[in-house]
mmCIF file of C-alpha atoms in Angstrom:
data_model
loop_
_atom_site.group_PDB
_atom_site.id
_atom_site.type_symbol
_atom_site.label_atom_id
_atom_site.label_comp_id
_atom_site.label_asym_id
_atom_site.label_seq_id
_atom_site.Cartn_x
_atom_site.Cartn_y
_atom_site.Cartn_z
ATOM 1 C CA MET I 901 51.745 18.698 -12.032
ATOM 2 C CA LYS I 902 51.056 17.511 -8.490
ATOM 3 C CA ILE I 903 48.413 19.478 -6.645
ATOM 4 C CA THR I 904 48.880 19.967 -2.887
ATOM 5 C CA ILE I 905 45.670 20.221 -0.835
ATOM 6 C CA ASN I 906 45.224 21.351 2.730
ATOM 7 C CA GLU I 907 42.072 19.971 4.401
ATOM 8 C CA ASP I 908 42.928 21.170 7.885
ATOM 9 C CA VAL I 909 41.692 24.727 7.309
ATOM 10 C CA VAL I 910 39.146 25.952 9.922
ATOM 11 C CA LEU I 911 37.220 29.100 9.092
ATOM 12 C CA GLU I 912 36.578 31.754 11.701
ATOM 13 C CA GLY I 913 33.387 30.925 13.554
ATOM 14 C CA GLN I 914 33.061 27.579 11.783
ATOM 15 C CA GLN I 915 30.582 25.201 13.365
ATOM 16 C CA PHE I 916 30.839 21.456 13.640
ATOM 17 C CA HIS I 917 27.738 19.203 13.375
ATOM 18 C CA PRO I 918 29.821 17.179 14.427
ATOM 19 C CA GLU I 919 31.624 17.099 11.056
ATOM 20 C CA SER I 920 33.361 20.246 9.898
ATOM 21 C CA PHE I 921 30.756 22.414 8.133
ATOM 22 C CA PRO I 922 31.505 23.526 5.517
ATOM 23 C CA HIS I 923 34.515 21.304 4.845
ATOM 24 C CA VAL I 924 37.348 23.389 3.334
ATOM 25 C CA ILE I 925 39.562 22.034 0.586
ATOM 26 C CA ALA I 926 42.317 24.623 0.145
ATOM 27 C CA MET I 927 44.769 24.357 -2.727
ATOM 28 C CA GLN I 928 48.316 25.364 -1.818
ATOM 29 C CA PRO I 929 49.797 28.089 -4.069
ATOM 30 C CA SER I 930 51.438 26.549 -7.137
ATOM 31 C CA ALA I 931 51.765 26.852 -10.884
ATOM 32 C CA ALA I 932 49.000 24.301 -11.430
ATOM 33 C CA THR I 933 46.656 24.993 -14.372
ATOM 34 C CA LEU I 934 42.997 24.470 -14.769
ATOM 35 C CA GLU I 935 43.703 21.279 -16.692
ATOM 36 C CA ASP I 936 45.743 20.019 -13.688
ATOM 37 C CA VAL I 937 42.745 20.749 -11.490
ATOM 38 C CA ARG I 938 40.406 18.960 -13.843
ATOM 39 C CA ALA I 939 42.632 15.872 -13.824
ATOM 40 C CA TRP I 940 42.748 16.007 -10.019
ATOM 41 C CA ILE I 941 38.964 16.163 -9.771
ATOM 42 C CA GLN I 942 38.541 13.199 -12.124
ATOM 43 C CA THR I 943 40.910 11.179 -9.897
ATOM 44 C CA GLU I 944 39.371 12.297 -6.612
ATOM 45 C CA LYS I 945 35.719 12.490 -7.674
ATOM 46 C CA SER I 946 34.512 9.528 -5.647
ATOM 47 C CA ASN I 947 36.244 10.690 -2.500
ATOM 48 C CA LEU I 948 34.995 14.224 -2.961
ATOM 49 C CA LEU I 949 31.404 13.148 -3.343
ATOM 50 C CA ASP I 950 31.649 10.885 -0.290
ATOM 51 C CA ARG I 951 32.910 13.791 1.729
ATOM 52 C CA LEU I 952 30.149 15.996 0.388
ATOM 53 C CA ALA I 953 27.554 13.515 1.563
ATOM 54 C CA LEU I 954 29.155 13.511 5.056
ATOM 55 C CA HIS I 955 29.733 17.202 5.489
ATOM 56 C CA GLY I 956 27.006 18.727 3.366
ATOM 57 C CA THR I 957 29.219 21.427 1.762
ATOM 58 C CA LEU I 958 32.713 21.445 0.290
ATOM 59 C CA LEU I 959 34.411 24.846 -0.065
ATOM 60 C CA PHE I 960 37.224 24.827 -2.624
ATOM 61 C CA ARG I 961 39.592 27.747 -2.041
ATOM 62 C CA GLY I 962 42.696 28.832 -3.873
ATOM 63 C CA PHE I 963 41.930 27.026 -7.142
ATOM 64 C CA PRO I 964 42.959 28.702 -10.440
ATOM 65 C CA LEU I 965 39.522 29.721 -11.718
ATOM 66 C CA ALA I 966 38.973 33.018 -13.574
ATOM 67 C CA GLY I 967 35.433 33.440 -14.831
ATOM 68 C CA ALA I 968 32.370 31.537 -15.970
ATOM 69 C CA ASP I 969 34.203 29.451 -18.560
ATOM 70 C CA ASP I 970 36.724 28.182 -15.984
ATOM 71 C CA PHE I 971 33.879 27.434 -13.600
ATOM 72 C CA ASP I 972 32.090 25.521 -16.361
ATOM 73 C CA ALA I 973 35.249 23.441 -16.955
ATOM 74 C CA PHE I 974 35.591 22.772 -13.182
ATOM 75 C CA ILE I 975 32.015 21.475 -13.061
ATOM 76 C CA ARG I 976 32.367 19.306 -16.158
ATOM 77 C CA ALA I 977 35.338 17.568 -14.590
ATOM 78 C CA PHE I 978 32.930 15.965 -12.077
ATOM 79 C CA ASP I 979 30.941 14.449 -15.053
ATOM 80 C CA LEU I 980 27.557 14.805 -13.298
ATOM 81 C CA ASP I 981 24.193 15.183 -14.995
ATOM 82 C CA SER I 982 23.225 18.853 -15.291
ATOM 83 C CA PHE I 983 19.927 20.345 -14.283
ATOM 84 C CA THR I 984 19.227 23.272 -16.588
ATOM 85 C CA TYR I 985 17.559 26.388 -15.309
ATOM 86 C CA GLU I 986 15.085 26.339 -18.190
ATOM 87 C CA GLU I 987 13.656 23.001 -17.102
ATOM 88 C CA SER I 988 13.175 24.172 -13.500
ATOM 89 C CA LEU I 989 10.083 25.712 -11.969
ATOM 90 C CA SER I 990 12.152 28.251 -9.978
ATOM 91 C CA ASN I 991 10.693 31.714 -9.850
ATOM 92 C CA ALA I 992 14.017 33.543 -9.403
ATOM 93 C CA VAL I 993 15.291 35.691 -12.272
ATOM 94 C CA ARG I 994 18.710 34.493 -13.528
ATOM 95 C CA ILE I 995 21.006 35.132 -16.512
ATOM 96 C CA ASN I 996 22.788 32.313 -18.290
ATOM 97 C CA LYS I 997 26.569 32.640 -18.742
ATOM 98 C CA THR I 998 27.275 29.224 -20.338
ATOM 99 C CA ASP I 999 25.140 26.100 -20.964
ATOM 100 C CA LEU I 1000 25.761 25.033 -17.341
ATOM 101 C CA VAL I 1001 26.335 28.313 -15.528
ATOM 102 C CA PHE I 1002 24.000 31.185 -14.605
ATOM 103 C CA THR I 1003 23.795 33.992 -12.115
ATOM 104 C CA ALA I 1004 22.653 33.108 -8.620
ATOM 105 C CA ASN I 1005 19.837 35.634 -8.384
ATOM 106 C CA GLU I 1006 19.234 39.018 -9.955
ATOM 107 C CA ALA I 1007 17.521 40.475 -6.896
ATOM 108 C CA PRO I 1008 18.839 43.923 -5.775
ATOM 109 C CA PRO I 1009 21.720 43.886 -3.263
ATOM 110 C CA GLU I 1010 19.551 45.142 -0.342
ATOM 111 C CA VAL I 1011 17.210 42.142 -0.696
ATOM 112 C CA SER I 1012 17.769 39.157 1.639
ATOM 113 C CA ILE I 1013 17.287 35.730 0.214
ATOM 114 C CA PHE I 1014 16.281 33.531 3.080
ATOM 115 C CA LEU I 1015 17.258 29.934 3.818
ATOM 116 C CA HIS I 1016 15.788 27.340 1.499
ATOM 117 C CA HIS I 1017 16.509 24.056 -0.315
ATOM 118 C CA GLU I 1018 16.731 24.880 -3.995
ATOM 119 C CA MET I 1019 13.392 24.397 -5.699
ATOM 120 C CA ALA I 1020 11.950 22.318 -2.824
ATOM 121 C CA GLN I 1021 8.625 24.056 -3.415
ATOM 122 C CA THR I 1022 8.381 22.334 -6.844
ATOM 123 C CA PRO I 1023 8.150 18.743 -8.059
ATOM 124 C CA LEU I 1024 11.596 19.218 -9.779
ATOM 125 C CA PHE I 1025 14.714 19.974 -7.784
ATOM 126 C CA PRO I 1026 18.478 19.457 -8.151
ATOM 127 C CA SER I 1027 20.483 17.169 -5.923
ATOM 128 C CA ARG I 1028 23.669 19.286 -5.741
ATOM 129 C CA LEU I 1029 24.535 22.986 -6.313
ATOM 130 C CA PHE I 1030 27.822 24.480 -7.445
ATOM 131 C CA PHE I 1031 28.442 28.103 -6.439
ATOM 132 C CA TYR I 1032 31.357 30.171 -7.818
ATOM 133 C CA CYS I 1033 32.431 33.610 -6.582
ATOM 134 C CA GLU I 1034 33.486 35.474 -9.648
ATOM 135 C CA GLN I 1035 33.682 38.731 -7.701
ATOM 136 C CA ALA I 1036 33.455 39.056 -3.954
ATOM 137 C CA PRO I 1037 31.308 41.965 -2.683
ATOM 138 C CA THR I 1038 32.765 45.076 -1.075
ATOM 139 C CA THR I 1039 30.979 44.323 2.166
ATOM 140 C CA ASP I 1040 28.726 41.479 3.407
ATOM 141 C CA GLY I 1041 26.942 39.355 0.773
ATOM 142 C CA GLN I 1042 27.731 36.081 2.568
ATOM 143 C CA THR I 1043 25.926 32.888 1.754
ATOM 144 C CA PRO I 1044 24.407 31.374 4.861
ATOM 145 C CA LEU I 1045 24.334 27.602 4.991
ATOM 146 C CA CYS I 1046 22.313 25.462 7.416
ATOM 147 C CA ARG I 1047 22.391 21.727 7.964
ATOM 148 C CA SER I 1048 18.722 20.534 7.619
ATOM 149 C CA ASP I 1049 19.277 17.309 9.531
ATOM 150 C CA VAL I 1050 20.630 19.134 12.502
ATOM 151 C CA LEU I 1051 17.870 21.720 12.280
ATOM 152 C CA LEU I 1052 15.162 18.999 12.166
ATOM 153 C CA ASP I 1053 16.564 17.364 15.359
ATOM 154 C CA GLN I 1054 16.262 20.720 17.149
ATOM 155 C CA ILE I 1055 12.785 21.478 15.821
ATOM 156 C CA GLU I 1056 11.545 18.070 16.844
ATOM 157 C CA GLN I 1057 12.849 18.629 20.393
ATOM 158 C CA GLU I 1058 11.017 21.938 20.774
ATOM 159 C CA LEU I 1059 8.042 21.639 18.401
ATOM 160 C CA PRO I 1060 7.111 17.932 18.086
ATOM 161 C CA GLU I 1061 3.476 18.668 17.109
ATOM 162 C CA PHE I 1062 4.619 20.950 14.300
ATOM 163 C CA VAL I 1063 6.961 18.322 12.950
ATOM 164 C CA GLU I 1064 4.240 15.665 13.164
ATOM 165 C CA LYS I 1065 1.925 17.778 11.070
ATOM 166 C CA CYS I 1066 4.733 18.459 8.602
ATOM 167 C CA VAL I 1067 5.286 14.679 8.261
ATOM 168 C CA HIS I 1068 1.602 13.637 8.069
ATOM 169 C CA ASN I 1069 0.040 16.524 6.209
ATOM 170 C CA GLY I 1070 2.877 17.966 4.127
ATOM 171 C CA VAL I 1071 2.774 21.595 3.070
ATOM 172 C CA ARG I 1072 1.358 23.715 0.270
ATOM 173 C CA TYR I 1073 3.021 26.807 -1.229
ATOM 174 C CA SER I 1074 1.268 29.694 -2.875
ATOM 175 C CA ASN I 1075 3.291 31.751 -5.285
ATOM 176 C CA ILE I 1076 2.645 35.000 -7.091
ATOM 177 C CA MET I 1077 4.083 35.123 -10.613
ATOM 178 C CA PRO I 1078 4.001 38.304 -12.758
ATOM 179 C CA GLY I 1079 3.188 38.301 -16.438
ATOM 180 C CA HIS I 1080 6.703 39.480 -17.267
ATOM 181 C CA ASP I 1081 10.120 39.014 -15.610
ATOM 182 C CA ASP I 1082 10.772 41.470 -12.772
ATOM 183 C CA PRO I 1083 14.519 41.594 -11.999
ATOM 184 C CA GLU I 1084 13.854 43.840 -8.925
ATOM 185 C CA SER I 1085 12.288 40.931 -7.091
ATOM 186 C CA GLY I 1086 13.879 37.823 -5.716
ATOM 187 C CA GLN I 1087 10.797 36.008 -7.045
ATOM 188 C CA GLY I 1088 10.447 37.934 -10.262
ATOM 189 C CA ARG I 1089 10.428 35.242 -12.925
ATOM 190 C CA SER I 1090 7.209 35.415 -14.876
ATOM 191 C CA TRP I 1091 4.751 32.599 -15.216
ATOM 192 C CA ARG I 1092 5.586 32.480 -18.922
ATOM 193 C CA SER I 1093 9.266 31.807 -18.145
ATOM 194 C CA THR I 1094 8.640 29.692 -15.093
ATOM 195 C CA LEU I 1095 6.167 27.330 -16.745
ATOM 196 C CA GLY I 1096 7.687 27.504 -20.217
ATOM 197 C CA VAL I 1097 4.432 28.632 -21.825
ATOM 198 C CA THR I 1098 3.230 31.563 -23.892
ATOM 199 C CA SER I 1099 -0.465 31.768 -23.112
ATOM 200 C CA LYS I 1100 -2.869 31.588 -20.149
ATOM 201 C CA SER I 1101 -4.459 28.447 -21.567
ATOM 202 C CA GLU I 1102 -1.095 26.682 -21.796
ATOM 203 C CA ALA I 1103 -0.300 27.786 -18.233
ATOM 204 C CA GLU I 1104 -3.591 26.357 -16.987
ATOM 205 C CA SER I 1105 -3.020 23.038 -18.748
ATOM 206 C CA PHE I 1106 0.490 22.829 -17.251
ATOM 207 C CA LEU I 1107 -0.768 23.479 -13.720
ATOM 208 C CA ASP I 1108 -3.781 21.179 -14.017
ATOM 209 C CA LYS I 1109 -1.526 18.231 -14.939
ATOM 210 C CA ARG I 1110 0.567 18.832 -11.806
ATOM 211 C CA GLY I 1111 -2.209 19.240 -9.294
ATOM 212 C CA TYR I 1112 -1.869 22.993 -8.764
ATOM 213 C CA ARG I 1113 -4.721 25.310 -7.760
ATOM 214 C CA TYR I 1114 -4.552 28.706 -9.418
ATOM 215 C CA GLU I 1115 -6.286 31.963 -10.113
ATOM 216 C CA TRP I 1116 -5.652 34.968 -12.383
ATOM 217 C CA LEU I 1117 -5.278 38.328 -10.726
ATOM 218 C CA ALA I 1118 -5.080 41.826 -12.186
ATOM 219 C CA ASN I 1119 -2.317 42.760 -14.649
ATOM 220 C CA GLU I 1120 -1.806 39.124 -15.802
ATOM 221 C CA VAL I 1121 -0.561 38.116 -12.357
ATOM 222 C CA LEU I 1122 -0.919 34.368 -11.542
ATOM 223 C CA ARG I 1123 -1.378 32.990 -8.063
ATOM 224 C CA ALA I 1124 -0.607 29.278 -8.047
ATOM 225 C CA THR I 1125 -0.830 26.851 -5.076
ATOM 226 C CA THR I 1126 0.942 23.525 -5.113
ATOM 227 C CA ALA I 1127 -0.487 20.152 -4.247
ATOM 228 C CA ALA I 1128 0.467 18.906 -0.774
ATOM 229 C CA MET I 1129 4.227 18.324 -0.771
ATOM 230 C CA PRO I 1130 6.525 16.617 1.808
ATOM 231 C CA ALA I 1131 8.238 18.960 4.267
ATOM 232 C CA VAL I 1132 10.320 16.226 5.935
ATOM 233 C CA ARG I 1133 12.191 13.688 3.846
ATOM 234 C CA THR I 1134 14.506 10.755 4.518
ATOM 235 C CA LEU I 1135 17.860 10.227 2.768
ATOM 236 C CA GLN I 1136 18.900 6.763 1.749
ATOM 237 C CA ASP I 1137 21.384 6.654 4.646
ATOM 238 C CA GLY I 1138 18.457 7.165 7.064
ATOM 239 C CA ARG I 1139 19.047 10.788 7.920
ATOM 240 C CA ARG I 1140 15.841 12.830 8.080
ATOM 241 C CA VAL I 1141 15.965 16.393 6.731
ATOM 242 C CA PHE I 1142 13.741 19.499 6.910
ATOM 243 C CA PHE I 1143 13.584 19.626 3.130
ATOM 244 C CA ASN I 1144 11.273 22.455 2.084
ATOM 245 C CA GLN I 1145 10.948 26.164 1.368
ATOM 246 C CA LEU I 1146 9.033 27.062 4.499
ATOM 247 C CA ILE I 1147 11.519 29.533 6.001
ATOM 248 C CA ALA I 1148 12.060 31.405 2.749
ATOM 249 C CA ALA I 1149 8.296 31.547 2.099
ATOM 250 C CA PHE I 1150 7.492 32.590 5.635
ATOM 251 C CA ARG I 1151 10.088 35.337 5.765
ATOM 252 C CA GLY I 1152 10.292 36.631 2.187
ATOM 253 C CA TRP I 1153 7.595 35.601 -0.194
ATOM 254 C CA SER I 1154 5.157 38.320 -1.273
ATOM 255 C CA VAL I 1155 1.425 37.870 -1.504
ATOM 256 C CA ALA I 1156 -1.039 39.733 -3.683
ATOM 257 C CA PRO I 1157 -2.114 43.179 -2.505
ATOM 258 C CA ASN I 1158 -5.087 43.093 -0.066
ATOM 259 C CA ASP I 1159 -4.853 39.264 0.036
ATOM 260 C CA SER I 1160 -4.912 37.932 3.598
ATOM 261 C CA ARG I 1161 -3.974 34.406 2.548
ATOM 262 C CA LYS I 1162 -0.499 33.230 3.432
ATOM 263 C CA ALA I 1163 2.233 31.873 1.149
ATOM 264 C CA ILE I 1164 2.329 28.586 3.106
ATOM 265 C CA CYS I 1165 -0.102 26.250 4.854
ATOM 266 C CA PHE I 1166 -0.238 22.596 5.826
ATOM 267 C CA GLY I 1167 -1.267 20.114 3.100
ATOM 268 C CA ASP I 1168 -4.770 19.891 4.639
ATOM 269 C CA ASP I 1169 -5.075 23.708 4.150
ATOM 270 C CA SER I 1170 -4.877 24.434 7.847
ATOM 271 C CA ASP I 1171 -2.697 27.350 9.032
ATOM 272 C CA ILE I 1172 0.905 26.898 9.961
ATOM 273 C CA PRO I 1173 1.281 28.730 13.278
ATOM 274 C CA THR I 1174 3.269 31.906 12.947
ATOM 275 C CA ASP I 1175 5.026 31.431 16.315
ATOM 276 C CA ALA I 1176 6.199 27.976 15.237
ATOM 277 C CA MET I 1177 7.586 29.271 11.980
ATOM 278 C CA GLN I 1178 9.312 32.132 13.739
ATOM 279 C CA ARG I 1179 10.950 29.676 16.119
ATOM 280 C CA VAL I 1180 12.047 27.457 13.234
ATOM 281 C CA SER I 1181 13.556 30.515 11.468
ATOM 282 C CA ASP I 1182 15.383 31.535 14.659
ATOM 283 C CA LEU I 1183 16.799 28.030 15.144
ATOM 284 C CA ALA I 1184 18.008 27.943 11.543
ATOM 285 C CA ASP I 1185 19.697 31.353 11.982
ATOM 286 C CA ASP I 1186 21.487 30.089 15.083
ATOM 287 C CA LEU I 1187 22.764 26.991 13.199
ATOM 288 C CA SER I 1188 23.810 28.856 10.038
ATOM 289 C CA PHE I 1189 27.387 29.399 8.920
ATOM 290 C CA ASP I 1190 27.941 32.416 6.707
ATOM 291 C CA VAL I 1191 30.390 31.768 3.888
ATOM 292 C CA ALA I 1192 32.356 35.005 3.448
ATOM 293 C CA TRP I 1193 33.258 34.727 -0.183
ATOM 294 C CA GLN I 1194 36.704 35.168 -1.624
ATOM 295 C CA THR I 1195 37.013 35.759 -5.366
ATOM 296 C CA GLY I 1196 37.624 32.327 -6.957
ATOM 297 C CA ASP I 1197 35.906 30.255 -4.292
ATOM 298 C CA VAL I 1198 33.705 27.302 -5.301
ATOM 299 C CA ALA I 1199 31.195 25.794 -2.940
ATOM 300 C CA LEU I 1200 29.584 22.413 -3.692
ATOM 301 C CA VAL I 1201 26.435 22.028 -1.700
ATOM 302 C CA ASP I 1202 24.293 18.918 -1.107
ATOM 303 C CA ASN I 1203 20.810 20.332 -1.769
ATOM 304 C CA PHE I 1204 19.163 17.463 0.130
ATOM 305 C CA LEU I 1205 21.131 18.122 3.269
ATOM 306 C CA VAL I 1206 21.896 21.882 3.344
ATOM 307 C CA MET I 1207 19.807 25.039 2.999
ATOM 308 C CA HIS I 1208 21.298 28.224 1.641
ATOM 309 C CA GLY I 1209 20.448 31.911 1.229
ATOM 310 C CA ARG I 1210 22.016 35.317 0.573
ATOM 311 C CA ARG I 1211 22.869 38.220 2.846
ATOM 312 C CA PRO I 1212 22.430 41.800 1.613
ATOM 313 C CA PHE I 1213 25.614 43.448 0.330
ATOM 314 C CA SER I 1214 27.241 46.575 -1.058
ATOM 315 C CA GLY I 1215 29.398 46.919 -4.107
ATOM 316 C CA LYS I 1216 29.385 44.595 -7.047
ATOM 317 C CA ARG I 1217 28.918 40.925 -6.150
ATOM 318 C CA CYS I 1218 28.908 38.152 -8.707
ATOM 319 C CA VAL I 1219 28.162 34.570 -7.612
ATOM 320 C CA LEU I 1220 27.416 32.076 -10.370
ATOM 321 C CA VAL I 1221 25.569 28.785 -9.994
ATOM 322 C CA SER I 1222 25.252 25.426 -11.675
ATOM 323 C CA LEU I 1223 22.783 22.656 -10.759
ATOM 324 C CA VAL I 1224 23.158 18.879 -10.768
ATOM 325 C CA SER I 1225 20.173 16.504 -11.215
ATOM 326 C CA ASP I 1226 21.700 13.111 -10.526
ATOM 327 C CA ASP I 1227 21.191 10.940 -7.483
ATOM 328 C CA GLY I 1228 17.509 11.862 -6.950
ATOM 329 C CA SER I 1229 16.988 8.373 -5.469
ATOM 330 C CA ARG I 1230 18.674 9.562 -2.259
ATOM 331 C CA LEU I 1231 15.351 11.114 -1.253
ATOM 332 C CA ALA I 1232 12.564 8.825 -0.220
ATOM 333 C CA ALA I 1233 8.997 10.101 -0.572
#
């Protein structure tokens, strides 16, 4: 069956950078089946991925998807290498629905998840993200998206010394991991789950091999600090991006009780100025587009180019995620 697509849809309040962002691919109402959609994706895959690289996000709307299994089939039609949650060093608590699909984050609805590139605070990160809205929230619960190349241009104009230190020194992240999963926290994945270990000695060996600094706190809590990591990266096409977790860490990461140390610092251990991070956060907010989910929507996000987050919401909200690991060469060190 022929599928009719409308790519002239403009969302209310949509920004252009200068390309449409996100770029909407709306399927016209028809009797097309999921198998028809899969065949269309397989035919259009190259064009779709080219458009993703240009726009940063593709929003598929009106496609016949009903649940995690359909979303799984939609993803598999792209024939991309998966990035499993188990192999990641993400500290968010998630629940697997299929081999490829899991919940976006189990943090309570009143918790904001601030802008970030997925897993940019770790040595292992996906190249692309699929989001699927299985159930839209009653109110709010949008997913903010921000183009990191556009953001970096603006930061560089206002805060050139900050960007220079990011480039030359990199950044370090300090993370608090509980001994057991805490679903009430946006960062509640335990060190056992995050590192894939069962004992403190195994955790220490894992961290030593990857250049982390760490210390054990009360109640089996682990504080781990990364080696210096890049905060500005260059894509193969020459675009520079603010690829990091600085905003999320600055605005939302918890530190240990009575611990004055911050979650982030420059790679030389010097402080990142609070006023600079506040301005970076404000600029990102100004550039962000909030995707107001409709049930059945799929968003394909270029993780190298676009940051994402989650607004608080009311009512039941179910957004599922799948990660892709291919094309890692698009980032230069």
